[in-house]
Short mmCIF file of C-alpha atoms in Angstrom, two decimals:
data_model
loop_
_atom_site.label_atom_id
_atom_site.label_comp_id
_atom_site.label_asym_id
_atom_site.label_seq_id
_atom_site.Cartn_x
_atom_site.Cartn_y
_atom_site.Cartn_z
CA MET R 1 11.15 5.22 23.00
CA THR R 2 11.37 4.95 19.21
CA SER R 3 9.45 2.42 17.19
CA ALA R 4 10.81 -0.22 14.86
CA PRO R 5 11.90 1.20 11.50
CA ARG R 6 9.25 0.97 8.72
CA GLU R 7 9.55 1.56 5.03
CA ALA R 8 6.94 3.96 3.67
CA GLU R 9 4.25 2.43 1.46
CA ALA R 10 4.57 2.90 -2.23
CA ARG R 11 3.87 6.55 -3.14
CA LEU R 12 0.54 7.19 -4.86
CA GLY R 13 -0.25 10.51 -6.39
CA PRO R 14 -3.69 12.14 -6.02
CA ILE R 15 -5.01 10.73 -9.34
CA GLY R 16 -3.74 7.21 -8.52
CA ALA R 17 -5.23 7.46 -5.02
CA LEU R 18 -8.65 8.55 -6.44
CA LEU R 19 -8.68 5.68 -9.00
CA CYS R 20 -7.62 3.11 -6.42
CA ARG R 21 -10.38 4.36 -3.99
CA LEU R 22 -12.97 4.12 -6.75
CA VAL R 23 -11.93 0.58 -7.62
CA PHE R 24 -11.95 -0.52 -3.97
CA LEU R 25 -15.42 1.00 -3.52
CA ALA R 26 -16.62 -0.77 -6.65
CA ILE R 27 -15.30 -4.08 -5.19
CA CYS R 28 -17.58 -3.50 -2.12
CA LEU R 29 -20.78 -3.12 -4.18
CA PRO R 30 -21.73 -6.53 -5.56
CA GLY R 31 -22.78 -8.02 -2.25
CA PRO R 32 -25.18 -5.20 -1.21
CA VAL R 33 -26.58 -5.17 -4.78
CA LEU R 34 -27.43 -8.95 -4.45
CA PHE R 35 -29.18 -8.18 -1.21
CA VAL R 36 -31.30 -5.47 -2.83
CA VAL R 37 -32.11 -7.74 -5.76
CA ALA R 38 -33.10 -10.58 -3.41
CA GLY R 39 -35.33 -8.26 -1.39
CA THR R 40 -36.99 -6.34 -4.19
CA LEU R 41 -37.58 -8.86 -6.98
CA ASP R 42 -41.04 -10.11 -7.85
CA PRO R 43 -42.43 -12.25 -4.98
CA ARG R 44 -42.88 -15.15 -7.50
CA LEU R 45 -39.20 -15.90 -7.03
CA SER R 46 -38.76 -19.50 -5.88
CA PRO R 47 -37.47 -20.07 -2.33
CA VAL R 48 -34.33 -21.74 -3.70
CA ASP R 49 -33.56 -18.71 -5.90
CA PHE R 50 -34.32 -16.26 -3.08
CA TRP R 51 -32.00 -18.05 -0.61
CA GLY R 52 -29.38 -18.47 -3.30
CA LEU R 53 -29.32 -14.74 -3.94
CA LEU R 54 -29.32 -14.06 -0.24
CA ALA R 55 -26.34 -16.49 0.40
CA GLY R 56 -24.53 -15.00 -2.54
CA GLY R 57 -25.09 -11.56 -1.18
CA VAL R 58 -23.72 -12.48 2.19
CA LEU R 59 -20.59 -14.15 0.73
CA ALA R 60 -20.00 -11.35 -1.78
CA THR R 61 -20.46 -8.72 0.93
CA LEU R 62 -18.00 -10.43 3.32
CA VAL R 63 -15.33 -10.92 0.70
CA GLY R 64 -15.86 -7.70 -1.18
CA VAL R 65 -16.14 -5.41 1.81
CA GLY R 66 -13.27 -7.06 3.55
CA PHE R 67 -11.00 -6.69 0.47
CA GLY R 68 -12.31 -3.22 -0.23
CA VAL R 69 -11.70 -1.90 3.30
CA PHE R 70 -8.13 -3.41 3.27
CA GLY R 71 -7.44 -1.65 -0.02
CA LEU R 72 -8.83 1.63 1.15
CA ARG R 73 -6.66 1.51 4.26
CA LEU R 74 -3.64 0.72 2.18
CA VAL R 75 -4.26 3.75 0.01
CA ALA R 76 -4.82 5.98 3.06
CA ARG R 77 -1.59 4.74 4.66
CA SER R 78 0.36 5.39 1.40
CA ARG R 79 -0.94 9.00 1.25
CA ARG R 80 -0.27 9.55 4.99
CA ASP R 81 3.31 8.24 4.70
CA ALA R 82 4.01 10.45 1.73
CA ARG R 83 2.69 13.56 3.57
CA ARG R 84 4.67 12.76 6.74
CA LEU R 85 7.92 12.33 4.80
CA SER R 86 7.35 15.51 2.78
CA VAL R 87 6.73 17.53 5.99
CA ALA R 88 9.10 15.96 8.57
CA GLY R 89 11.52 13.92 6.44
CA VAL R 90 15.25 14.61 6.46
CA ALA R 91 17.72 13.60 3.82
CA ALA R 92 19.88 10.63 4.86
CA THR R 93 21.94 7.80 3.40
CA ALA R 94 21.46 4.10 3.53
CA GLU R 95 24.48 1.83 3.18
CA ILE R 96 23.67 -1.66 1.84
CA LEU R 97 25.03 -4.18 4.32
CA THR R 98 23.86 -7.45 2.81
CA VAL R 99 22.11 -8.51 -0.34
CA ALA R 100 20.11 -11.70 -0.70
CA HIS R 101 17.77 -13.06 -3.34
CA HIS R 102 14.12 -12.78 -2.49
CA LEU R 103 11.89 -15.26 -4.31
CA GLY R 104 8.55 -14.51 -2.51
CA GLY R 105 5.54 -13.32 -4.48
CA GLU R 106 5.21 -12.77 -8.17
CA ASP R 107 8.10 -10.32 -8.46
CA PRO R 108 11.41 -11.80 -7.31
CA GLY R 109 13.91 -9.26 -6.30
CA LEU R 110 16.61 -8.56 -3.72
CA GLU R 111 16.30 -8.44 0.03
CA LEU R 112 18.56 -5.64 1.37
CA ARG R 113 19.78 -5.04 4.83
CA LEU R 114 20.47 -1.29 5.24
CA ARG R 115 22.24 0.86 7.80
CA ILE R 116 20.48 4.23 7.63
CA SER R 117 22.23 7.33 9.08
CA GLY R 118 21.68 11.05 8.92
CA PRO R 119 21.18 14.24 10.94
CA GLY R 120 18.65 14.32 13.76
CA PHE R 121 18.31 10.62 14.52
CA ALA R 122 20.40 7.65 15.75
CA THR R 123 21.69 5.34 13.06
CA PHE R 124 19.49 2.27 12.65
CA GLU R 125 19.26 -0.87 10.50
CA ALA R 126 16.28 -1.87 8.42
CA ASP R 127 15.28 -4.45 5.76
CA THR R 128 13.71 -3.82 2.40
CA ILE R 129 12.89 -5.65 -0.83
CA ARG R 130 13.79 -4.09 -4.10
CA PRO R 131 13.71 -5.07 -7.76
CA ASP R 132 16.94 -6.58 -8.98
CA GLY R 133 19.51 -4.02 -10.13
CA PRO R 134 23.17 -3.93 -10.92
CA ALA R 135 23.81 -1.02 -8.52
CA LEU R 136 22.37 -2.93 -5.52
CA VAL R 137 25.60 -4.46 -4.10
CA ALA R 138 26.97 -4.64 -0.54
CA GLY R 139 28.68 -1.34 0.31
CA ALA R 140 26.61 0.80 -2.09
CA VAL R 141 25.06 3.96 -0.69
CA LEU R 142 21.48 4.94 -1.48
CA PRO R 143 19.69 8.21 -0.75
CA VAL R 144 16.77 7.96 1.64
CA VAL R 145 14.32 10.31 3.41
CA VAL R 146 13.65 9.56 7.11
CA ASP R 147 11.09 10.85 9.61
CA PRO R 148 13.32 11.05 12.70
CA THR R 149 10.42 10.74 15.20
CA ASP R 150 9.47 7.17 14.28
CA ARG R 151 12.08 6.03 11.78
CA LEU R 152 9.71 5.93 8.75
CA PHE R 153 11.88 5.90 5.65
CA ALA R 154 11.67 5.88 1.88
CA ILE R 155 14.40 5.12 -0.65
CA THR R 156 14.46 8.02 -3.15
#
């Protein structure tokens, strides 16, 4: 049984991945730093200040580590998708079936319904969101790379 088609995450090169990982690790640090400060400062710290630092450390740790781990997983998934497509990907074509305006998020674009076909896998349909472009019209054909085992694809 094959899985639902999934578009590969945005491709990150090795330098971009390293920089993203460093930023996400830095996001994780403020909470634990507040814990260390609360525990190692001079004992003359008032109870209100101590508990304030401790509460700030807990909150910053929860938010920072949660966001940092999410970002690190996103970077790892992007690199894994790129490796899989470079090793097992086959060249294919994607015909645009429908085009609709997508207004979600900060970058509005076009929501495309694609019919992807090529050698080594059954034809399937998938949805993607792309920046607005004059060539993105119904009936246009786009080059894609597909991993036939699980229908992971990337528009090239």
